Amino acid sequence: MPLLEEAKKMAGEFDYTTKDVNKGVKAFISQMDEGLQRTGTSLSQIPTYVTAVPNGTEKGLYLAVDLGGTNFRVCSIQLHGNSTFSLTQSKVAIPHELMTAKSSKELFSFLAKQIEEFLRTHHNDHFEAHTQRRETMSSQEGLEDKERFQLGFTFSFPVNQIGINRGTLARWTKGFDIDDAIGQDVCQLLQKEIDALHLPVKVAALVNDTVGTLMARSYTSPGKTGTLLGAIFGTGTNGAYVEKLDRVKKLSSMQGDDYDKTTGEMIVNTEWGSFDNQMSVLPNTPYDIALDRESVNPGVQMFEKRVSGMFLGEILRRAMLALIKESQLFHDEKSSRNDENFTTTIAEDSPLYKQWGVDTSFLSIVEADDTPGFRIIRQTLAKGLGVDAASAEDAEAVKFLVSAIGKRSARLSAVAIGAIIISTGHHVSKSSDQEEDVVDIGVDGSLVEYYPGFEQHIRGALREIPELGEKGEKRIRIGIAKDGSGVGAALIALVAARAEEVVK
């Protein structure tokens, strides 16, 4: 079979039809409901204890810190009350020895010292005034919350959250390994070291960055409508959305109960990367199966493995290898078929032969190339993958595969978005005022921001869901929400401080 026919046939294995989309939506809604009822389900549906979203009128100065991996970021965010904000930040690398320290105190005292340094540098007036005031007082207890900076703590490790600023560490990832922190409340660990330095700071909220994305979008989005969903489509994928409090049935059996119940809502972190781990409706190809089998976590995060940027390059690499094996791709015996009049060769150490060797940025470059003879694809194959003198036909075959893999990812993303809109009743028009009758969605991540046509493919699939159709899809406003772990975390600290007043 000629190369392009073979490539089209292989691309067809990634087709995700209208019927598939609608089966996926039904299963997603069903798994959402299960996750709201009890723990231990496919979709974790984690209650965040965040019970309100901002509307852009909020004002004030808040702190946010982000421990996401090898760096620690400290920010202050001045909210101006008109959907805009100013951000000041500093970033420091975590010394390697602290990632595997003997005690958690070593790490958390280092973090507290970075907060102190930041306050001295950027908010010295407030800091000095507090220091003088403290020296005339008998104890730290006398300091009222309103005189302290409210801080949102983005902690990107698995935690069991039991309150808006309470969560115990389940396990370390990303090269951290400090035994005595497991099972401890990470907010308390940080607060203890902040108090030891007598800083005017209260750890007000434990923040998941996806929830932060939702908050950041809700503050900055135009109009009166609050944001329904914050979604990440980048290296990983996840979504957090606003749910009716009385639908989160499992809350009654969980530890945390001191949260603001007056709003009747709570943001739920879906952890949708693990949607349909049982593979009842997700698509499967030989390339997906091999990727999962050889991954560090076989059988889990099955949705993420078909959607997120971390995996798309690897799916493509495996599909390309299968096409090479069939003596079709990069087997140009007639040198006249390529510009350089050389025979196509693949370097022995080509990233094509290494697991995770193909980055998702390669897919974006391929998808965007419409030059004559796919010149950019061929240059990128040579520079990035060690494939010299690829023909235009080779490049076109690669483009067929890339387009199919990227499109499937976007259409699967639409399943999650569509299911949440329908499950929360937002598919039904609620107002004749066009400005109010929008479903606002905040998104972040390299795929949705930079992958050509990603949003268009999402919208195409949304139109194919009968409950939405063309009319419903037009009501959906998708906007980029930047910095969920910074401004989003600050906004959660604000909501937490307000909620505490209500609970008192």
Short mmCIF file of C-alpha atoms in Angstrom, two decimals:
data_model
loop_
_atom_site.label_atom_id
_atom_site.label_comp_id
_atom_site.label_asym_id
_atom_site.label_seq_id
_atom_site.Cartn_x
_atom_site.Cartn_y
_atom_site.Cartn_z
CA MET A 1 0.00 0.00 0.00
CA PRO A 2 1.42 3.46 -0.88
CA LEU A 3 2.73 5.49 2.07
CA LEU A 4 -0.02 8.14 2.16
CA GLU A 5 -2.76 5.52 2.00
CA GLU A 6 -1.13 3.61 4.85
CA ALA A 7 -0.74 6.82 6.89
CA LYS A 8 -4.40 7.76 6.32
CA LYS A 9 -5.46 4.28 7.41
CA MET A 10 -3.36 4.56 10.58
CA ALA A 11 -4.71 8.08 11.25
CA GLY A 12 -8.19 6.57 10.99
CA GLU A 13 -7.44 4.50 14.11
CA PHE A 14 -7.57 7.78 16.07
CA ASP A 15 -11.02 8.79 14.77
CA TYR A 16 -13.29 9.80 17.65
CA THR A 17 -16.77 9.96 16.18
CA THR A 18 -19.91 11.87 17.20
CA LYS A 19 -21.26 8.62 18.66
CA ASP A 20 -18.03 8.17 20.68
CA VAL A 21 -18.24 11.75 21.99
CA ASN A 22 -21.80 11.26 23.23
CA LYS A 23 -21.04 7.89 24.83
CA GLY A 24 -18.11 9.58 26.56
CA VAL A 25 -20.28 12.46 27.86
CA LYS A 26 -22.84 10.05 29.36
CA ALA A 27 -20.10 8.01 31.08
CA PHE A 28 -18.37 11.17 32.34
CA ILE A 29 -21.62 12.46 33.92
CA SER A 30 -22.22 9.06 35.51
CA GLN A 31 -18.66 8.93 36.93
CA MET A 32 -19.03 12.54 38.17
CA ASP A 33 -22.15 11.54 40.11
CA GLU A 34 -20.43 8.48 41.61
CA GLY A 35 -17.52 10.67 42.74
CA LEU A 36 -19.89 13.10 44.49
CA GLN A 37 -21.47 10.22 46.45
CA ARG A 38 -18.39 8.46 47.81
CA THR A 39 -14.61 8.21 47.83
CA GLY A 40 -12.52 5.66 45.90
CA THR A 41 -14.18 6.25 42.51
CA SER A 42 -12.68 6.80 39.03
CA LEU A 43 -13.26 10.56 39.18
CA SER A 44 -12.10 11.63 42.63
CA GLN A 45 -14.42 14.70 42.77
CA ILE A 46 -12.46 16.20 45.69
CA PRO A 47 -14.31 18.84 47.75
CA THR A 48 -12.03 21.92 47.99
CA TYR A 49 -13.94 23.79 50.75
CA VAL A 50 -13.79 26.86 48.49
CA THR A 51 -17.40 28.05 48.49
CA ALA A 52 -17.42 31.17 46.28
CA VAL A 53 -15.86 32.49 43.09
CA PRO A 54 -14.78 36.12 42.68
CA ASN A 55 -16.58 38.56 40.37
CA GLY A 56 -13.80 41.07 39.69
CA THR A 57 -14.82 43.70 42.27
CA GLU A 58 -12.61 42.31 45.06
CA LYS A 59 -9.82 44.55 46.38
CA GLY A 60 -6.83 44.11 48.66
CA LEU A 61 -3.28 42.89 49.00
CA TYR A 62 -2.74 39.13 49.35
CA LEU A 63 0.19 36.73 49.38
CA ALA A 64 0.61 33.48 47.47
CA VAL A 65 3.35 30.88 47.61
CA ASP A 66 3.82 27.98 45.22
CA LEU A 67 5.79 24.83 45.98
CA GLY A 68 5.36 23.00 42.70
CA GLY A 69 8.61 21.15 42.28
CA THR A 70 12.20 22.31 42.32
CA ASN A 71 11.33 26.02 42.71
CA PHE A 72 9.53 28.01 45.40
CA ARG A 73 7.70 31.13 44.30
CA VAL A 74 6.49 33.93 46.58
CA CYS A 75 4.08 36.56 45.19
CA SER A 76 2.03 39.47 46.43
CA ILE A 77 -1.07 40.36 44.45
CA GLN A 78 -2.76 43.73 44.64
CA LEU A 79 -6.37 43.33 43.49
CA HIS A 80 -7.66 46.61 42.08
CA GLY A 81 -11.38 45.78 42.17
CA ASN A 82 -11.93 46.27 38.43
CA SER A 83 -10.92 42.77 37.22
CA THR A 84 -7.26 43.84 37.10
CA PHE A 85 -4.36 43.15 39.45
CA SER A 86 -0.66 43.87 39.93
CA LEU A 87 1.75 41.07 40.79
CA THR A 88 5.16 41.18 42.45
CA GLN A 89 7.10 37.95 42.74
CA SER A 90 10.36 36.23 43.51
CA LYS A 91 11.48 32.70 42.78
CA VAL A 92 14.17 30.59 44.41
CA ALA A 93 15.47 27.08 43.71
CA ILE A 94 14.95 24.56 46.50
CA PRO A 95 18.41 23.34 47.62
CA HIS A 96 18.66 19.69 46.67
CA GLU A 97 19.54 18.56 50.19
CA LEU A 98 16.26 20.04 51.51
CA MET A 99 14.21 17.89 49.11
CA THR A 100 15.37 14.84 51.04
CA ALA A 101 15.97 16.48 54.43
CA LYS A 102 15.91 14.45 57.64
CA SER A 103 12.98 16.49 58.97
CA SER A 104 10.19 18.56 57.42
CA LYS A 105 11.19 21.46 59.71
CA GLU A 106 14.31 22.03 57.58
CA LEU A 107 12.28 22.47 54.39
CA PHE A 108 9.43 24.50 55.87
CA SER A 109 11.72 26.85 57.83
CA PHE A 110 13.55 27.53 54.55
CA LEU A 111 10.19 28.37 52.91
CA ALA A 112 9.24 30.68 55.80
CA LYS A 113 12.60 32.47 55.50
CA GLN A 114 11.89 33.12 51.79
CA ILE A 115 8.54 34.68 52.77
CA GLU A 116 10.35 36.88 55.34
CA GLU A 117 12.92 37.93 52.73
CA PHE A 118 10.13 38.77 50.27
CA LEU A 119 8.26 40.91 52.84
CA ARG A 120 11.43 42.78 53.80
CA THR A 121 12.22 43.49 50.15
CA HIS A 122 8.76 44.33 48.76
CA HIS A 123 6.56 45.27 51.74
CA ASN A 124 9.04 46.65 54.24
CA ASP A 125 6.76 49.41 55.58
CA HIS A 126 4.08 46.92 56.62
CA PHE A 127 6.72 44.54 57.91
CA GLU A 128 8.53 47.16 60.03
CA ALA A 129 5.26 48.56 61.41
CA HIS A 130 4.25 45.06 62.43
CA THR A 131 7.65 44.42 64.06
CA GLN A 132 7.41 47.60 66.15
CA ARG A 133 3.80 46.85 67.13
CA ARG A 134 4.70 43.29 68.13
CA GLU A 135 7.51 44.52 70.38
CA THR A 136 4.99 46.56 72.40
CA MET A 137 2.53 43.65 72.70
CA SER A 138 2.69 40.75 75.11
CA SER A 139 2.03 38.00 72.55
CA GLN A 140 1.54 37.15 68.89
CA GLU A 141 -2.03 36.16 69.76
CA GLY A 142 -2.97 39.80 70.10
CA LEU A 143 -2.51 40.33 66.35
CA GLU A 144 -5.86 40.33 64.58
CA ASP A 145 -6.31 38.45 61.31
CA LYS A 146 -7.05 41.65 59.42
CA GLU A 147 -3.58 42.94 60.30
CA ARG A 148 -1.96 39.85 58.84
CA PHE A 149 -1.32 39.03 55.21
CA GLN A 150 -3.70 36.26 54.09
CA LEU A 151 -1.69 33.69 52.14
CA GLY A 152 -2.74 31.08 49.58
CA PHE A 153 -0.43 28.04 49.55
CA THR A 154 -0.24 26.13 46.26
CA PHE A 155 1.20 22.76 47.20
CA SER A 156 1.44 20.53 44.13
CA PHE A 157 1.76 17.16 45.85
CA PRO A 158 -0.96 14.63 46.73
CA VAL A 159 -2.81 15.78 49.88
CA ASN A 160 -5.96 14.72 51.67
CA GLN A 161 -7.72 18.05 52.07
CA ILE A 162 -9.98 18.33 55.12
CA GLY A 163 -10.60 22.07 55.19
CA ILE A 164 -9.87 25.22 53.24
CA ASN A 165 -6.47 25.53 54.99
CA ARG A 166 -6.04 21.96 56.23
CA GLY A 167 -4.58 19.06 54.32
CA THR A 168 -2.37 16.10 55.17
CA LEU A 169 0.42 14.98 52.87
CA ALA A 170 -0.40 11.62 51.26
CA ARG A 171 2.97 11.09 49.57
CA TRP A 172 5.85 13.01 48.03
CA THR A 173 6.55 13.10 44.26
CA LYS A 174 8.97 15.01 41.97
CA GLY A 175 12.14 13.96 43.82
CA PHE A 176 11.05 15.03 47.33
CA ASP A 177 11.32 12.46 50.11
CA ILE A 178 10.96 13.64 53.72
CA ASP A 179 9.45 10.82 55.78
CA ASP A 180 8.23 12.71 58.82
CA ALA A 181 6.00 15.00 56.72
CA ILE A 182 3.75 12.14 55.54
CA GLY A 183 0.37 12.35 57.25
CA GLN A 184 1.07 15.84 58.61
CA ASP A 185 -0.95 18.99 57.86
CA VAL A 186 1.23 20.94 55.42
CA CYS A 187 -0.49 24.27 56.21
CA GLN A 188 0.31 23.81 59.91
CA LEU A 189 3.92 22.90 59.09
CA LEU A 190 4.31 26.17 57.18
CA GLN A 191 2.35 28.26 59.73
CA LYS A 192 4.52 26.97 62.58
CA GLU A 193 7.71 28.17 60.86
CA ILE A 194 6.09 31.50 59.88
CA ASP A 195 5.11 32.04 63.52
CA ALA A 196 8.62 31.14 64.68
CA LEU A 197 9.86 34.11 62.62
CA HIS A 198 7.02 36.32 63.97
CA LEU A 199 5.80 37.16 60.47
CA PRO A 200 2.40 38.89 60.02
CA VAL A 201 1.16 36.10 57.76
CA LYS A 202 -1.70 33.60 58.04
CA VAL A 203 -1.83 30.49 55.82
CA ALA A 204 -5.47 31.00 54.84
CA ALA A 205 -5.90 28.46 52.05
CA LEU A 206 -4.41 25.28 50.63
CA VAL A 207 -4.64 25.62 46.87
CA ASN A 208 -4.85 23.26 43.92
CA ASP A 209 -3.59 25.05 40.80
CA THR A 210 -6.61 23.95 38.72
CA VAL A 211 -8.94 25.54 41.28
CA GLY A 212 -6.67 28.60 41.11
CA THR A 213 -7.18 28.70 37.32
CA LEU A 214 -10.95 28.84 37.85
CA MET A 215 -10.58 31.66 40.41
CA ALA A 216 -8.16 33.68 38.27
CA ARG A 217 -10.50 33.46 35.28
CA SER A 218 -13.56 34.38 37.35
CA TYR A 219 -11.82 37.54 38.63
CA THR A 220 -10.57 38.71 35.23
CA SER A 221 -13.41 37.56 32.94
CA PRO A 222 -15.64 40.22 31.39
CA GLY A 223 -19.27 40.74 32.41
CA LYS A 224 -21.25 39.70 35.46
CA THR A 225 -21.21 35.94 34.98
CA GLY A 226 -19.03 33.88 37.32
CA THR A 227 -16.81 31.19 35.81
CA LEU A 228 -18.17 27.63 35.85
CA LEU A 229 -15.03 25.63 35.06
CA GLY A 230 -11.27 25.99 35.26
CA ALA A 231 -9.40 23.50 33.07
CA ILE A 232 -5.77 22.68 32.39
CA PHE A 233 -4.77 21.28 29.01
CA GLY A 234 -0.98 21.27 29.15
CA THR A 235 1.63 18.76 30.30
CA GLY A 236 -1.18 17.26 32.39
CA THR A 237 -4.94 17.80 32.32
CA ASN A 238 -7.50 18.46 35.05
CA GLY A 239 -10.66 20.44 35.74
CA ALA A 240 -12.34 22.09 38.72
CA TYR A 241 -15.89 23.39 38.62
CA VAL A 242 -18.62 25.03 40.73
CA GLU A 243 -21.05 22.43 42.12
CA LYS A 244 -24.23 22.78 44.17
CA LEU A 245 -23.32 22.03 47.78
CA ASP A 246 -26.24 19.65 48.34
CA ARG A 247 -25.01 17.42 45.49
CA VAL A 248 -21.65 16.81 47.21
CA LYS A 249 -23.18 13.98 49.26
CA LYS A 250 -19.89 12.54 50.54
CA LEU A 251 -19.15 15.72 52.51
CA SER A 252 -21.34 14.42 55.34
CA SER A 253 -18.99 11.47 55.88
CA MET A 254 -15.76 13.51 55.64
CA GLN A 255 -13.81 15.16 58.46
CA GLY A 256 -14.08 18.83 57.49
CA ASP A 257 -17.24 20.67 58.47
CA ASP A 258 -16.20 24.24 59.32
CA TYR A 259 -16.83 25.86 55.95
CA ASP A 260 -19.18 28.56 54.72
CA LYS A 261 -22.49 26.90 53.79
CA THR A 262 -24.32 30.16 53.01
CA THR A 263 -23.37 30.27 49.30
CA GLY A 264 -24.90 26.84 48.60
CA GLU A 265 -21.90 26.06 46.35
CA MET A 266 -18.50 24.45 46.51
CA ILE A 267 -15.72 24.13 43.98
CA VAL A 268 -14.99 20.46 43.24
CA ASN A 269 -11.63 19.30 41.90
CA THR A 270 -12.53 16.47 39.49
CA GLU A 271 -9.02 15.01 38.99
CA TRP A 272 -10.38 14.03 35.58
CA GLY A 273 -7.05 12.62 34.36
CA SER A 274 -8.29 9.33 35.81
CA PHE A 275 -11.69 9.41 34.07
CA ASP A 276 -12.66 5.91 32.91
CA ASN A 277 -9.56 4.11 34.15
CA GLN A 278 -11.68 0.98 33.62
CA MET A 279 -11.66 1.75 29.85
CA SER A 280 -15.41 1.34 29.36
CA VAL A 281 -15.69 4.15 26.78
CA LEU A 282 -12.22 5.62 26.15
CA PRO A 283 -10.69 4.99 22.71
CA ASN A 284 -7.79 2.58 22.41
CA THR A 285 -5.14 1.89 19.79
CA PRO A 286 -2.07 -0.39 19.83
CA TYR A 287 0.02 2.77 20.46
CA ASP A 288 -2.05 3.77 23.53
CA ILE A 289 -1.83 0.22 24.88
CA ALA A 290 1.97 0.07 24.52
CA LEU A 291 2.43 3.56 26.00
CA ASP A 292 0.37 2.62 29.07
CA ARG A 293 2.04 -0.77 29.53
CA GLU A 294 5.51 0.82 29.58
CA SER A 295 4.55 3.87 31.67
CA VAL A 296 5.41 4.31 35.36
CA ASN A 297 1.71 3.98 36.30
CA PRO A 298 -0.01 1.35 34.08
CA GLY A 299 -3.80 1.31 34.27
CA VAL A 300 -4.26 4.77 35.77
CA GLN A 301 -4.66 8.32 34.39
CA MET A 302 -6.09 6.75 31.23
CA PHE A 303 -7.90 9.93 30.12
CA GLU A 304 -4.78 12.03 30.69
CA LYS A 305 -2.71 9.56 28.64
CA ARG A 306 -4.90 10.30 25.61
CA VAL A 307 -5.31 14.06 26.11
CA SER A 308 -2.35 15.78 27.73
CA GLY A 309 0.82 17.17 26.22
CA MET A 310 3.05 14.85 28.19
CA PHE A 311 1.76 11.85 26.22
CA LEU A 312 0.84 13.02 22.70
CA GLY A 313 4.45 13.02 21.48
CA GLU A 314 4.92 9.47 22.74
CA ILE A 315 1.73 8.26 21.01
CA LEU A 316 3.00 9.83 17.77
CA ARG A 317 6.48 8.31 18.19
CA ARG A 318 5.00 4.82 18.52
CA ALA A 319 2.72 5.31 15.50
CA MET A 320 5.66 6.60 13.41
CA LEU A 321 7.79 3.59 14.40
CA ALA A 322 4.98 1.25 13.30
CA LEU A 323 4.91 3.01 9.92
CA ILE A 324 8.72 2.80 9.64
CA LYS A 325 8.59 -0.92 10.46
CA GLU A 326 6.19 -1.52 7.60
CA SER A 327 8.92 -0.13 5.31
CA GLN A 328 6.76 2.82 4.37
CA LEU A 329 7.91 5.91 6.27
CA PHE A 330 11.40 7.39 5.65
CA HIS A 331 12.29 4.67 3.13
CA ASP A 332 12.99 6.86 0.14
CA GLU A 333 14.90 4.79 -2.37
CA LYS A 334 14.33 7.21 -5.24
CA SER A 335 16.41 10.18 -4.15
CA SER A 336 14.67 12.30 -6.82
CA ARG A 337 11.59 12.40 -4.53
CA ASN A 338 13.31 14.74 -2.09
CA ASP A 339 14.80 18.17 -2.72
CA GLU A 340 18.32 17.40 -1.64
CA ASN A 341 18.67 14.34 -3.91
CA PHE A 342 19.88 12.29 -0.95
CA THR A 343 18.56 9.01 0.33
CA THR A 344 16.50 9.44 3.50
CA THR A 345 18.33 8.23 6.62
CA ILE A 346 17.45 7.99 10.31
CA ALA A 347 20.32 8.55 12.76
CA GLU A 348 21.07 5.57 15.01
CA ASP A 349 20.63 7.76 18.10
CA SER A 350 17.43 9.38 16.80
CA PRO A 351 14.95 10.37 19.56
CA LEU A 352 12.46 8.25 17.58
CA TYR A 353 14.12 5.20 19.16
CA LYS A 354 13.86 6.53 22.75
CA GLN A 355 10.82 6.42 25.03
CA TRP A 356 9.49 10.01 25.44
CA GLY A 357 11.88 11.06 22.66
CA VAL A 358 9.28 13.15 20.80
CA ASP A 359 8.10 16.32 22.52
CA THR A 360 4.56 17.60 22.00
CA SER A 361 6.00 20.89 20.68
CA PHE A 362 6.94 18.84 17.57
CA LEU A 363 3.22 18.16 16.98
CA SER A 364 2.43 21.90 17.17
CA ILE A 365 5.12 22.66 14.56
CA VAL A 366 3.85 19.92 12.23
CA GLU A 367 0.21 20.98 12.62
CA ALA A 368 1.05 24.60 11.78
CA ASP A 369 3.15 23.92 8.67
CA ASP A 370 1.47 24.83 5.39
CA THR A 371 4.64 25.69 3.45
CA PRO A 372 5.11 24.23 -0.07
CA GLY A 373 6.44 20.68 0.22
CA PHE A 374 6.13 20.87 4.05
CA ARG A 375 9.58 22.43 4.23
CA ILE A 376 9.34 23.23 7.99
CA ILE A 377 8.27 19.69 8.91
CA ARG A 378 11.22 18.27 6.98
CA GLN A 379 13.67 20.72 8.60
CA THR A 380 12.28 19.84 12.06
CA LEU A 381 12.54 16.11 11.33
CA ALA A 382 16.21 16.65 10.47
CA LYS A 383 17.10 18.96 13.37
CA GLY A 384 14.94 17.48 16.10
CA LEU A 385 14.59 13.79 15.23
CA GLY A 386 17.71 12.99 13.20
CA VAL A 387 15.76 12.14 10.01
CA ASP A 388 17.81 13.49 7.10
CA ALA A 389 16.40 14.25 3.66
CA ALA A 390 12.81 13.23 4.39
CA SER A 391 10.57 13.54 1.32
CA ALA A 392 7.50 15.77 1.05
CA GLU A 393 5.45 12.57 1.08
CA ASP A 394 7.09 11.51 4.39
CA ALA A 395 6.27 14.92 5.85
CA GLU A 396 2.66 14.70 4.69
CA ALA A 397 2.32 11.21 6.20
CA VAL A 398 3.62 12.51 9.55
CA LYS A 399 1.15 15.39 9.31
CA PHE A 400 -1.78 12.96 8.85
CA LEU A 401 -0.79 11.18 12.07
CA VAL A 402 -0.22 14.39 14.03
CA SER A 403 -3.56 15.89 12.99
CA ALA A 404 -5.41 12.72 13.99
CA ILE A 405 -3.74 12.49 17.43
CA GLY A 406 -4.21 16.21 18.19
CA LYS A 407 -7.83 16.20 17.04
CA ARG A 408 -8.66 13.16 19.18
CA SER A 409 -7.14 14.90 22.22
CA ALA A 410 -9.28 18.01 21.65
CA ARG A 411 -12.47 16.02 21.09
CA LEU A 412 -11.84 14.05 24.30
CA SER A 413 -11.34 17.40 26.07
CA ALA A 414 -14.79 18.42 24.81
CA VAL A 415 -16.26 15.33 26.52
CA ALA A 416 -15.12 16.61 29.93
CA ILE A 417 -16.23 20.20 29.25
CA GLY A 418 -19.61 19.17 27.78
CA ALA A 419 -20.33 16.72 30.61
CA ILE A 420 -19.72 19.37 33.30
CA ILE A 421 -21.91 21.94 31.51
CA ILE A 422 -24.77 19.42 31.23
CA SER A 423 -24.35 17.92 34.71
CA THR A 424 -24.56 21.38 36.34
CA GLY A 425 -27.60 22.39 34.25
CA HIS A 426 -25.75 25.14 32.37
CA HIS A 427 -26.77 23.73 28.98
CA VAL A 428 -30.18 25.32 29.59
CA SER A 429 -30.38 29.02 28.71
CA LYS A 430 -31.15 31.00 31.88
CA SER A 431 -31.46 34.59 30.66
CA SER A 432 -32.50 36.60 27.64
CA ASP A 433 -29.62 38.99 28.36
CA GLN A 434 -26.82 37.83 26.06
CA GLU A 435 -24.10 39.15 28.36
CA GLU A 436 -25.47 37.14 31.29
CA ASP A 437 -26.36 34.05 29.28
CA VAL A 438 -22.79 32.84 28.81
CA VAL A 439 -21.06 29.78 30.20
CA ASP A 440 -17.61 31.04 31.12
CA ILE A 441 -14.67 28.61 31.11
CA GLY A 442 -11.09 29.44 32.10
CA VAL A 443 -8.34 27.39 30.49
CA ASP A 444 -4.58 27.22 30.85
CA GLY A 445 -1.81 25.06 29.42
CA SER A 446 0.36 24.78 26.34
CA LEU A 447 -2.06 22.63 24.31
CA VAL A 448 -5.02 24.97 24.49
CA GLU A 449 -2.82 28.04 24.19
CA TYR A 450 -0.41 27.04 21.41
CA TYR A 451 -1.62 23.90 19.61
CA PRO A 452 -3.10 25.04 16.27
CA GLY A 453 -6.86 24.42 16.00
CA PHE A 454 -7.24 22.87 19.47
CA GLU A 455 -10.12 25.10 20.58
CA GLN A 456 -11.84 24.80 17.17
CA HIS A 457 -11.79 20.99 17.48
CA ILE A 458 -13.19 21.25 21.02
CA ARG A 459 -16.00 23.49 19.76
CA GLY A 460 -16.70 21.16 16.82
CA ALA A 461 -17.24 18.25 19.22
CA LEU A 462 -19.38 20.37 21.60
CA ARG A 463 -21.74 21.15 18.69
CA GLU A 464 -22.21 17.39 18.18
CA ILE A 465 -23.63 16.94 21.71
CA PRO A 466 -27.45 17.15 21.30
CA GLU A 467 -27.99 18.88 24.67
CA LEU A 468 -25.74 21.72 23.45
CA GLY A 469 -25.88 21.84 19.65
CA GLU A 470 -24.80 24.94 17.74
CA LYS A 471 -26.84 27.30 19.89
CA GLY A 472 -25.38 25.95 23.15
CA GLU A 473 -21.83 25.92 21.86
CA LYS A 474 -22.12 29.63 20.92
CA ARG A 475 -22.98 30.46 24.57
CA ILE A 476 -19.70 28.94 25.78
CA ARG A 477 -16.96 31.52 26.28
CA ILE A 478 -13.47 30.04 26.61
CA GLY A 479 -10.76 32.36 27.91
CA ILE A 480 -7.13 31.91 28.88
CA ALA A 481 -6.60 32.18 32.64
CA LYS A 482 -3.00 32.74 33.58
CA ASP A 483 -1.27 32.02 36.86
CA GLY A 484 -3.69 29.91 38.87
CA SER A 485 -0.97 29.27 41.45
CA GLY A 486 -0.34 33.02 41.90
CA VAL A 487 -3.37 35.28 41.48
CA GLY A 488 -5.71 32.26 41.78
CA ALA A 489 -4.15 31.29 45.11
CA ALA A 490 -4.44 34.89 46.37
CA LEU A 491 -8.15 34.93 45.46
CA ILE A 492 -8.73 31.68 47.35
CA ALA A 493 -7.03 33.27 50.39
CA LEU A 494 -9.47 36.19 50.02
CA VAL A 495 -12.50 33.89 49.79
CA ALA A 496 -11.18 31.88 52.77
CA ALA A 497 -10.80 35.00 54.92
CA ARG A 498 -14.35 36.11 54.05
CA ALA A 499 -15.74 32.63 54.71
CA GLU A 500 -14.06 32.55 58.13
CA GLU A 501 -15.94 35.72 59.07
CA VAL A 502 -19.21 34.01 58.08
CA VAL A 503 -18.40 30.79 60.00
CA LYS A 504 -17.51 32.83 63.12
#
